[in-house]
Amino acid sequence: MRSFRIGVDTGGTFTDVVAVDESTGEIVTTKTPSTPANPADGFMAGIEKILGGGLGDLSDVTGIVHGTTVATNQLLEDRIADLGFVTTEGFEFILEIARQSVPDGYGNSYFWVKPPRIVPVHRVKTVGGRLDHLGAEVRPFDEAAAVQVARWFKEQGITAIGVCFLHAYANPDHELRMLEVLEREHPEAVVSISSEVLREYREYERSVTTLVDAAVKPTMRRYIANLADRLHRPFSVMKSNGGVLSAAEVVHQPITTVLSGPAAGALGAALVASTAGHPSVITLDGGGTSTDVAVVIDGEPSLTTEGTIGRYPCKIPMIDIVTVGAGGGSIAWVSPEGTLKVGPKSAGADPGPLCYGKGGTDVTVTDAHVFLGRVPPHLLGGEIPLDAQAAKEGIVSLAGKLGLSPERCATGILEISAFNQSNAIRQITVKRGLDVRDFPLVAFGGSGPLLACRLIDVLGLTSVIVPPDPGNVSAFGLLTVDVKNDYVRTHVARDSALSLSKVHAVYEELEVQAADALDREGFPAERHVHARSADLRYYGQAYEVRVAAPAGRIDEGWRAEVLDRFHLAHERLYGYGYRDDPRHDVEWVNLRVSGIGPITRPAIAVRDAVPPRDPVHRDVHYEGPGEGQWWHAPVHRRADLSPGDRITGPAVIEEYGSTVPVHPFFTAEVDRHGNLVITRGTS
């Protein structure tokens, strides 16, 4: 009897599906249009489509993993309504005070106006009671005031509430009592408390992270319940930290899914690249609405707790991803100054680009590719025909407004899009002290490979790797992911006064929490992995450096190893350290544990040779001196290419879910796993 695991990644334009046969390792892929009005419809359509291809039925499926943008889109679109906030008496303006940082530096500070708070001040309520930074009670919890607050929220019809009390990271008692009051007085409310969402210091970030969790919790619960009712079986959801969690658990911590889909893409690309002999790469996931980029070092995507979603800081562990509004659906428009702009607004899946013929009225990046002949006259192997004439008319009209030829206008749209993507890549490399030229680029997603050759020129890259089925790499990545939960506890202490017994006690408590969660996920104790880490800084610094901490006994040798890793990491990041300077003590700040339940990852097969077939030809335009040039270029089917084949541009390589334009003077070579490795020639 055959058994399959299925990954479903819902994007802004398409829902991607991958199934892996657990006995043979066979990988089957498909795509279906997304349904923004109800993403669950696209999810179910994708499941039905891939099973309808002859795999079997749901009874043959042993696991389903889902990458979702439901929480992400709610935050990006600023759909935050009827949210309430409870905090410590005297701290009602913590959201207004926020941080002093100004976007784009202080040169912009005169013109910048703080955006509205996630919770307006009239929906912020305070409760008396006070803890100190060690968790000792200074003033008792005011239960009478708490009851009044709960009843006020009930009277106002506010059903999503975040609670963040001062120093609750050190002692959650007052927050737990507030939760009890809210559950008793206002049982319809959905409540998030900071000691469960983020038990870490820094009041503003902890408050906003808790409020974001409360804001997306009702939406995620409805969405997960809808899917569960239609699937009639358990499934898992991808988390931002590079792990997965059962849907039954993730509804209690929905903020962990805010980078669900992009995280899966980075992990899938990391596995593909490592298998091909490239452990350190940049990943570029190009979709219909946006492009997500990340850095993979030694097979692992970089993590951060300093991420933001839209305008909201989310201080949870997440893969370090930079997103830019540069996808296939990004709209080209003319600024009031008369210059050409591209994005960030997108035509999305509905109505989509002009060439979709679904009522779109704006020229998009996809329309430019269609006009220049770089994509076929249909998508998904003919399932979605494209209206090339509509794309041409749109390009001609836009070119007339700019005083350009249609070819120059279309090429300009793609050039701006390439520079938008390259700026995102620089942000995640150069701004983090990395040289972009040291990394190959893995380009995937439906639109990711389309600008590969231009990115090589713009960034000086050595090569671009395009995996097989690039449009389904994110869905494939869902099947490569372990179950993972993160736990943190703030424990501030200078190293000279550090109590190893207290450190041991904190780690022991965090590891018990991790073990309990893995038990609920069905992992036997012998398969539990507890990965420790710690955040340290030099005394007097404001921000920390995270380093891995060894497993095993916590003694002086363990402490020395963590310190050594911190000094090395600080010097690597900032170019200096104080390893042998007694004037600069090290300060321990946060202790962390990741509870990991490992899975068996699908193997990436070596490709067999296939009989060669002659390519067809079509007219394709590539930029060059002056207006560029139209070429009657060969169009290769990727399925007809064997390992070792070399395609020299100008050419186009097409497959079911994506297209690779090979520009003049570029070469695409097929490696043993079927990846296309694109490099620039010398002439």
XYZ file of C-alpha atoms in Angstrom:
683
model
C 0.000 0.000 0.000
C 1.367 3.402 -1.011
C 1.614 6.222 1.513
C 2.266 9.904 0.909
C 3.120 13.094 2.741
C 1.759 16.281 1.182
C 2.969 19.877 1.474
C 0.616 22.743 0.546
C 1.954 26.301 0.294
C -0.618 29.052 -0.242
C 0.802 32.076 -2.039
C -0.730 35.304 -3.218
C -1.250 34.033 -6.764
C -0.883 30.238 -6.751
C -1.262 27.428 -4.226
C 1.602 24.949 -4.652
C 1.308 21.259 -3.766
C 3.995 18.574 -3.445
C 3.480 14.900 -2.577
C 6.299 12.532 -1.592
C 5.912 8.751 -1.746
C 7.346 7.577 1.579
C 8.456 4.208 0.221
C 9.976 5.178 -3.143
C 10.853 8.855 -2.607
C 8.933 9.773 -5.772
C 7.998 13.466 -5.818
C 4.835 14.702 -7.560
C 4.007 18.410 -7.906
C 1.124 20.585 -9.046
C -0.228 24.128 -8.735
C -3.670 25.693 -8.628
C -4.804 29.336 -8.494
C -5.079 30.757 -4.978
C -8.433 31.957 -3.685
C -7.764 35.143 -1.673
C -11.391 35.458 -0.536
C -11.123 32.083 1.226
C -7.628 30.506 1.093
C -9.099 27.199 2.300
C -10.802 26.772 -1.095
C -7.455 26.892 -2.923
C -5.937 24.550 -0.325
C -8.645 21.920 -0.859
C -8.523 22.348 -4.635
C -4.785 21.644 -4.540
C -5.237 18.511 -2.418
C -7.981 17.229 -4.724
C -5.932 18.004 -7.827
C -2.802 16.148 -6.740
C -4.750 13.131 -5.473
C -6.853 13.150 -8.640
C -3.666 12.617 -10.646
C -3.672 8.945 -9.689
C -1.959 8.988 -6.295
C -4.918 7.627 -4.362
C -7.181 9.242 -1.775
C -6.848 10.911 1.608
C -6.669 7.531 3.347
C -3.242 7.028 1.703
C -1.913 10.329 3.095
C 0.073 9.975 6.326
C 0.682 13.674 6.869
C -0.200 17.108 5.496
C 1.937 20.195 6.196
C 0.634 23.647 5.346
C 2.423 26.930 4.741
C -0.073 29.753 5.140
C -0.101 33.505 4.648
C -3.364 34.104 6.524
C -1.709 35.741 9.544
C 0.906 37.488 7.387
C -1.650 39.084 5.082
C -3.796 40.303 7.974
C -0.799 42.190 9.369
C 0.525 43.438 6.011
C -2.922 44.756 5.107
C -3.300 46.316 8.581
C -6.611 44.565 9.235
C -6.472 45.058 12.997
C -9.863 45.836 14.520
C -11.486 45.731 17.952
C -8.282 44.848 19.784
C -7.841 45.678 23.459
C -4.766 45.971 25.676
C -4.301 45.520 29.431
C -1.072 46.685 31.046
C 0.364 47.789 34.381
C -1.067 50.918 35.988
C 1.049 53.927 34.981
C 2.256 52.361 31.719
C -0.781 53.029 29.531
C 1.297 54.972 26.975
C 3.906 52.294 26.320
C 2.670 51.888 22.729
C 2.913 55.646 22.076
C 6.418 55.905 23.553
C 7.609 52.861 21.585
C 11.223 53.221 20.374
C 13.066 56.284 19.137
C 14.182 54.629 15.876
C 13.073 56.411 12.710
C 12.728 54.676 9.327
C 15.463 55.656 6.847
C 17.582 57.336 9.529
C 17.428 60.637 11.352
C 17.554 62.624 8.115
C 13.920 61.611 7.726
C 12.910 62.393 11.307
C 11.576 65.890 10.598
C 9.021 64.571 8.099
C 8.199 61.236 9.704
C 4.967 60.883 11.648
C 4.468 57.863 13.879
C 1.807 55.551 12.438
C -1.311 54.820 14.499
C -0.803 52.450 17.424
C -1.904 48.834 17.044
C -4.380 49.611 19.871
C -5.743 53.179 20.155
C -5.310 54.743 23.563
C -9.017 54.594 24.461
C -8.892 50.779 24.274
C -5.884 50.537 26.618
C -6.776 49.735 30.218
C -4.525 49.426 33.258
C -4.633 47.320 36.398
C -2.819 47.999 39.655
C -0.109 45.715 40.977
C 3.645 45.670 40.494
C 6.534 43.214 40.249
C 10.226 44.071 40.268
C 12.689 42.875 37.625
C 13.377 39.697 39.591
C 9.676 38.850 39.848
C 9.174 39.811 43.506
C 5.820 41.421 44.264
C 6.087 45.131 45.100
C 2.335 45.844 45.107
C -0.423 43.212 45.092
C -2.579 42.541 42.048
C -5.742 44.678 42.078
C -8.434 42.123 41.301
C -11.300 44.592 41.689
C -9.780 46.818 38.987
C -9.206 43.747 36.819
C -12.896 42.835 37.044
C -13.882 46.369 36.010
C -11.530 46.208 33.007
C -12.886 42.827 31.913
C -16.485 44.053 32.158
C -15.640 47.219 30.183
C -14.203 45.160 27.319
C -17.308 42.966 27.369
C -19.626 45.989 27.238
C -17.653 47.430 24.308
C -17.771 44.132 22.394
C -13.973 43.836 22.259
C -13.181 40.136 21.979
C -9.431 40.071 21.211
C -7.291 41.201 24.158
C -3.566 41.267 24.848
C -2.176 41.388 28.388
C 1.365 42.558 29.173
C 2.326 43.478 32.725
C 5.650 44.951 33.755
C 8.297 42.266 34.447
C 5.901 39.378 33.734
C 8.864 37.619 32.083
C 10.281 37.141 35.583
C 7.002 36.117 37.230
C 3.768 35.390 35.304
C 1.526 35.330 38.400
C -0.252 38.673 37.848
C -0.870 37.933 34.157
C -2.290 34.509 34.981
C -4.662 36.097 37.497
C -5.741 38.649 34.867
C -6.376 35.779 32.457
C -8.567 34.055 35.073
C -10.610 37.234 35.524
C -11.087 37.681 31.777
C -12.112 34.048 31.323
C -14.658 34.399 34.136
C -16.069 37.838 33.306
C -15.719 37.853 29.495
C -15.660 34.203 28.314
C -16.176 35.136 24.643
C -12.851 36.957 24.542
C -9.698 35.550 22.938
C -6.796 36.471 25.223
C -3.005 36.414 24.770
C -0.683 36.998 27.724
C 2.937 38.016 27.268
C 4.364 35.379 29.629
C 3.057 32.701 27.250
C 3.775 34.490 23.970
C 7.227 35.962 24.729
C 8.758 35.524 28.178
C 11.517 37.984 27.482
C 12.308 41.522 28.626
C 11.836 44.790 26.665
C 8.314 45.932 27.410
C 7.428 47.582 24.094
C 8.427 44.654 21.866
C 6.838 42.174 24.281
C 3.611 44.201 24.312
C 3.345 44.485 20.524
C 4.253 40.836 19.970
C 1.522 39.807 22.414
C -1.001 42.112 20.753
C -0.139 40.766 17.297
C -0.736 37.252 18.618
C -4.129 38.313 19.996
C -5.021 40.110 16.752
C -4.410 37.143 14.452
C -5.696 34.455 16.826
C -9.419 34.711 15.876
C -8.628 34.689 12.140
C -6.254 31.750 12.414
C -8.657 29.773 14.585
C -11.468 30.200 12.059
C -9.178 29.268 9.171
C -7.709 26.198 10.887
C -11.175 25.053 11.989
C -12.458 25.437 8.417
C -9.631 23.283 7.043
C -10.001 20.683 9.799
C -13.735 20.347 9.082
C -13.090 19.855 5.363
C -10.100 17.528 5.704
C -11.504 15.365 8.515
C -7.949 14.596 9.592
C -5.070 16.171 11.559
C -2.508 18.345 9.759
C 0.478 20.524 10.641
C 1.344 24.166 10.004
C 4.718 25.659 9.137
C 6.157 28.122 11.677
C 8.380 31.140 11.158
C 11.248 29.545 13.115
C 11.823 26.780 10.560
C 9.740 24.138 12.353
C 6.209 22.778 12.128
C 3.491 22.270 14.704
C 0.182 20.440 14.667
C -2.795 22.611 13.760
C -4.375 21.760 17.112
C -1.386 23.370 18.876
C -0.702 26.257 16.504
C -4.092 27.887 17.179
C -2.776 28.656 20.667
C 0.330 30.439 19.297
C -0.688 31.818 15.867
C 1.984 34.524 15.858
C 4.519 31.774 15.212
C 3.079 31.385 11.678
C 3.570 34.959 10.428
C 6.388 33.935 8.046
C 5.085 30.443 7.412
C 5.391 30.212 3.619
C 8.673 32.117 3.132
C 10.324 30.051 5.879
C 9.451 26.831 4.065
C 10.955 28.162 0.838
C 14.254 29.013 2.503
C 14.453 25.546 4.072
C 13.577 23.743 0.856
C 16.150 25.735 -1.095
C 18.758 25.080 1.616
C 18.274 21.310 1.277
C 18.388 21.444 -2.529
C 21.556 23.562 -2.517
C 23.337 21.492 0.162
C 22.626 18.285 -1.759
C 24.161 19.898 -4.860
C 27.312 20.842 -2.911
C 26.456 24.439 -1.991
C 25.977 24.628 1.809
C 26.015 28.448 1.897
C 23.711 30.318 -0.502
C 21.315 33.219 -0.860
C 17.719 32.145 -1.484
C 15.300 34.151 -3.611
C 11.638 33.153 -3.613
C 9.817 35.113 -6.308
C 6.023 34.903 -6.292
C 3.135 36.830 -7.731
C 3.005 39.516 -5.059
C 6.444 39.687 -3.473
C 9.984 38.338 -3.378
C 11.459 36.855 -0.187
C 15.228 36.555 0.269
C 17.242 34.814 2.977
C 20.818 33.706 3.671
C 21.760 30.073 4.310
C 25.107 29.406 6.005
C 26.395 25.843 6.367
C 23.005 24.437 5.429
C 20.981 26.461 7.962
C 18.987 29.642 7.245
C 19.925 32.542 9.523
C 17.527 33.177 12.423
C 16.529 36.454 14.057
C 14.267 37.707 16.837
C 14.324 41.278 15.532
C 11.858 40.772 12.689
C 8.890 42.890 11.706
C 5.704 42.087 9.800
C 4.434 45.209 8.120
C 4.921 47.924 10.733
C 4.739 45.618 13.735
C 7.852 44.301 15.515
C 7.464 40.574 16.234
C 10.154 39.482 18.655
C 9.802 35.755 18.098
C 12.413 33.415 16.605
C 12.008 33.462 12.836
C 14.097 32.782 9.782
C 15.770 36.072 8.823
C 13.844 36.981 5.670
C 13.637 40.282 3.810
C 10.534 40.793 1.696
C 10.138 43.277 -1.138
C 7.043 44.009 -3.234
C 8.572 42.736 -6.480
C 6.645 39.788 -7.898
C 5.106 38.803 -11.187
C 1.976 40.767 -10.373
C 3.773 43.979 -9.342
C 2.146 46.912 -11.113
C 4.092 49.328 -13.343
C 2.963 52.930 -12.951
C 4.005 56.488 -13.747
C 4.859 58.751 -10.820
C 3.639 62.375 -10.654
C 7.163 63.336 -11.760
C 6.717 61.288 -14.934
C 9.093 58.443 -14.049
C 8.438 54.718 -14.324
C 7.854 52.845 -11.044
C 7.217 49.157 -10.359
C 5.404 47.886 -7.254
C 4.901 47.456 -4.403
C 1.194 47.313 -5.259
C 0.273 44.041 -6.937
C -2.521 42.853 -9.213
C -2.524 39.619 -7.190
C -4.434 36.542 -8.320
C -7.721 38.345 -8.928
C -7.959 40.174 -11.287
C -4.246 39.578 -11.949
C -2.091 40.896 -14.818
C -3.599 42.109 -18.089
C -2.568 38.879 -19.800
C -4.753 36.813 -17.440
C -7.834 38.245 -19.165
C -9.755 38.486 -15.885
C -10.458 42.193 -15.887
C -7.045 43.513 -14.875
C -6.391 47.098 -15.948
C -2.749 47.640 -14.922
C 0.478 46.623 -16.642
C 2.500 44.207 -14.514
C 5.910 42.557 -14.544
C 4.331 39.412 -16.005
C 2.868 41.459 -18.872
C 6.364 42.759 -19.674
C 7.728 39.197 -19.783
C 4.848 38.114 -22.045
C 5.357 41.048 -24.416
C 9.087 40.309 -24.687
C 8.395 36.629 -25.410
C 10.223 35.406 -22.311
C 7.311 33.368 -20.973
C 5.066 31.022 -22.985
C 1.580 32.020 -24.161
C 0.120 29.935 -21.321
C 0.886 28.968 -17.722
C 0.803 25.623 -15.898
C 1.307 23.562 -19.032
C -1.621 25.160 -20.836
C -4.115 25.274 -17.942
C -4.048 29.088 -17.873
C -3.918 30.655 -21.375
C -2.434 34.130 -21.549
C -3.733 37.023 -23.614
C -0.531 38.271 -25.255
C -2.435 40.922 -27.208
C -3.802 42.483 -23.986
C -0.280 42.581 -22.550
C 1.022 44.227 -25.744
C -1.707 46.868 -25.756
C -1.004 47.712 -22.128
C 2.750 48.001 -22.721
C 2.231 50.156 -25.835
C -0.104 52.493 -23.924
C 2.285 52.835 -20.976
C 5.250 53.357 -23.318
C 3.378 56.196 -25.025
C 2.935 58.003 -21.702
C 6.681 57.710 -21.061
C 7.826 58.563 -24.585
C 9.559 55.174 -24.964
C 9.387 52.357 -27.458
C 7.332 49.364 -26.214
C 10.498 47.222 -26.000
C 12.330 49.870 -23.985
C 9.333 50.280 -21.674
C 8.968 46.524 -21.036
C 12.703 46.131 -20.508
C 12.646 49.075 -18.087
C 9.880 47.424 -16.042
C 11.993 44.279 -15.678
C 15.131 46.281 -14.930
C 13.424 48.130 -12.068
C 12.061 44.853 -10.741
C 15.562 43.320 -10.853
C 16.997 46.267 -8.922
C 14.188 46.009 -6.348
C 15.142 42.369 -5.822
C 18.852 43.134 -5.717
C 18.274 45.793 -3.040
C 16.541 43.185 -0.872
C 19.510 40.849 -1.371
C 21.963 43.604 -0.399
C 19.892 44.337 2.692
C 20.230 40.772 3.942
C 23.913 40.438 3.013
C 25.847 43.721 2.881
C 23.956 45.198 5.843
C 24.835 42.095 7.845
C 28.524 42.190 6.956
C 28.381 39.543 4.211
C 29.805 39.829 0.688
C 27.060 38.939 -1.771
C 29.694 37.705 -4.252
C 30.644 34.875 -1.884
C 27.280 33.147 -2.318
C 25.513 31.430 -5.214
C 21.887 32.476 -5.527
C 19.106 29.858 -5.461
C 16.181 31.301 -7.451
C 12.789 29.641 -7.163
C 9.092 30.419 -7.012
C 6.991 30.991 -10.100
C 8.714 34.275 -10.976
C 12.034 33.783 -9.140
C 14.135 32.487 -12.077
C 12.858 35.055 -14.607
C 15.446 37.711 -13.709
C 18.326 35.375 -12.825
C 20.679 36.621 -15.535
C 20.143 40.275 -14.699
C 20.780 39.618 -10.992
C 24.118 38.013 -11.872
C 25.135 41.228 -13.640
C 23.695 43.652 -11.080
C 25.177 41.916 -8.019
C 28.310 40.334 -9.484
C 27.125 36.823 -8.521
C 29.166 33.799 -9.497
C 26.094 31.753 -10.414
C 22.366 31.254 -9.998
C 20.943 27.804 -9.227
C 17.399 27.030 -10.372
C 16.038 23.802 -8.809
C 13.692 21.470 -10.682
C 10.048 22.506 -10.246
C 11.134 25.897 -8.857
C 7.548 26.996 -8.395
C 7.037 24.209 -5.846
C 10.198 24.566 -3.731
C 8.306 26.167 -0.838
C 5.764 23.331 -0.803
C 8.632 20.822 -0.980
C 10.329 22.637 1.897
C 7.291 21.920 4.078
C 8.160 18.220 3.879
C 11.756 18.763 5.028
C 10.902 20.424 8.333
C 11.181 19.083 11.881
C 8.658 19.811 14.599
C 10.119 22.725 16.551
C 9.098 24.886 19.522
C 11.123 27.708 21.041
C 11.236 28.699 24.714
C 12.997 31.688 26.252
C 13.587 33.108 29.718
C 15.255 36.418 30.506
C 18.001 35.922 33.097
C 20.181 39.042 33.290
C 23.452 38.540 35.168
C 27.044 39.691 34.752
C 29.357 36.783 34.093
C 31.486 37.588 37.130
C 28.402 37.028 39.327
C 26.674 34.287 37.286
C 25.122 31.463 39.294
C 25.470 28.243 37.302
C 22.899 26.580 39.538
C 20.310 29.205 38.524
C 21.247 28.788 34.861
C 20.798 25.039 35.262
C 17.379 25.550 36.869
C 16.175 27.798 34.035
C 17.368 25.428 31.311
C 15.816 22.486 33.141
C 12.440 24.262 33.292
C 12.592 25.218 29.602
C 13.534 21.658 28.615
C 10.569 20.275 30.587
C 8.269 22.620 28.625
C 9.882 21.506 25.364
C 9.525 17.823 26.276
C 5.840 18.252 27.167
C 5.142 19.842 23.769
C 6.995 17.077 21.895
C 5.072 14.465 23.886
C 1.807 16.086 22.721
C 3.100 15.946 19.148
C 3.603 12.181 19.488
C 7.415 12.015 19.651
C 8.815 9.389 22.037
C 11.317 10.699 24.587
C 14.286 9.015 22.898
C 13.690 11.135 19.773
C 13.525 14.483 21.599
C 16.268 16.984 20.770
C 16.799 19.989 23.040
C 18.965 22.664 21.413
C 20.221 25.276 23.888
C 21.332 28.800 23.078
C 22.040 32.003 24.997
C 21.974 35.750 24.312
C 25.042 37.583 25.648
C 26.537 41.068 25.362
C 29.357 43.124 26.805
C 28.205 44.982 29.898
C 26.814 48.373 28.880
C 25.689 47.287 25.412
C 22.001 47.524 24.506
C 21.658 44.471 22.245
C 22.784 40.877 22.409
C 24.506 38.247 20.295
C 22.977 34.775 20.273
C 25.251 31.737 20.376
C 24.631 28.013 20.625
C 25.154 26.530 24.077
C 26.410 22.946 24.525
C 24.197 20.164 25.793
C 25.129 18.240 28.926
C 26.360 19.269 32.361
C 26.364 23.000 33.153
C 29.716 23.597 34.816
C 32.739 25.876 34.437
C 33.768 24.128 31.241
C 30.282 24.692 29.784
C 30.381 28.371 30.776
C 33.835 28.839 29.209
C 32.634 27.279 25.950
C 29.645 29.636 25.704
C 31.859 32.650 26.427
C 34.354 31.569 23.775
C 31.553 31.261 21.206
C 30.274 34.713 22.171
C 33.679 36.412 21.753
C 34.151 34.745 18.353
C 30.647 35.668 17.176
C 30.964 39.289 18.349
C 34.276 39.721 16.556
C 32.906 38.142 13.397
C 29.828 40.391 13.433
C 31.375 43.693 14.517
C 35.097 43.337 13.871
C 36.209 43.585 17.499
C 35.890 41.838 20.849
C 37.063 42.110 24.462
C 38.079 38.525 25.152
C 41.151 39.406 27.222
C 40.057 42.805 28.526
C 38.958 42.615 32.209
C 37.388 46.087 31.937
C 34.582 44.660 29.782
C 32.585 42.054 31.620
C 30.182 39.815 29.691
C 26.492 39.986 30.586
C 24.118 37.049 30.163
C 20.618 38.162 29.093
C 18.357 35.408 27.705
C 18.491 31.619 27.946
C 16.761 29.658 25.186
C 15.783 26.087 24.351
C 14.411 24.760 21.066
C 12.516 21.488 21.406
C 12.945 19.543 18.142
C 11.167 16.420 16.939
C 13.203 15.233 13.923
C 11.560 13.768 10.819
C 12.952 11.740 7.907
C 13.607 14.161 5.066
C 12.817 13.208 1.470
C 15.856 12.257 -0.579
C 16.749 14.301 -3.655
C 17.374 11.851 -6.457
C 20.091 11.913 -9.082
C 18.572 12.628 -12.489
C 18.675 10.041 -15.251
C 19.516 10.944 -18.827
C 16.572 11.386 -21.203
C 16.418 11.180 -25.007
C 17.210 14.588 -26.513
C 14.504 16.473 -28.401
C 14.839 19.397 -30.740
C 13.611 22.683 -29.265
C 10.921 24.842 -30.800
C 11.679 28.497 -31.530
C 9.933 31.807 -30.891
C 10.787 35.482 -30.993
C 12.299 36.675 -27.709
C 13.616 40.134 -26.877
C 16.688 40.644 -24.682
C 18.236 43.927 -23.599
C 21.491 45.056 -25.090
C 23.020 48.121 -26.716
C 20.431 50.682 -27.727
C 16.943 49.197 -27.892
C 18.127 45.618 -27.409
C 17.354 42.925 -29.966
C 14.686 40.389 -30.961
C 16.040 36.862 -31.399
C 14.413 33.794 -32.936
C 15.538 31.819 -29.910
C 15.311 28.113 -29.083
C 12.770 27.180 -26.405
C 13.742 24.017 -24.493
C 11.468 21.842 -22.381
C 13.262 21.275 -19.103
C 12.030 17.679 -18.949
C 14.025 17.012 -22.154
C 17.351 18.068 -20.596
C 19.832 15.584 -19.127
C 22.644 16.081 -16.581
C 25.613 17.690 -18.330
C 23.542 19.469 -20.996
C 24.545 23.090 -21.624
C 22.178 25.700 -23.022
C 23.789 28.874 -24.327
C 21.750 32.060 -24.629
C 19.795 33.539 -26.169
C 17.352 30.776 -25.226
C 14.402 29.987 -22.966
C 13.919 26.928 -20.734
C 10.312 26.149 -19.828
C 8.605 23.784 -17.410
C 5.207 23.356 -15.791
C 5.468 25.975 -13.070
C 8.204 28.388 -14.142
C 10.396 29.704 -16.950
C 14.125 30.509 -17.179
C 15.139 33.093 -19.815
C 18.810 32.530 -20.708
C 20.181 35.868 -21.922
C 22.854 36.247 -24.611
C 26.366 35.421 -23.292
C 24.909 33.330 -20.428
C 25.007 29.545 -20.065
C 22.696 27.199 -18.152
C 24.164 23.784 -17.328
C 22.215 20.863 -15.872
C 23.869 19.260 -12.822
C 23.452 15.658 -11.652
C 20.349 16.496 -9.599
C 18.640 18.359 -12.425
C 19.405 21.870 -11.154
C 20.137 24.551 -13.733
C 23.391 26.359 -12.913
C 23.435 29.708 -14.720
C 26.726 31.548 -15.249
C 27.899 34.442 -17.354
C 30.274 33.826 -20.232
C 33.255 35.958 -21.125
C 32.004 37.185 -24.472
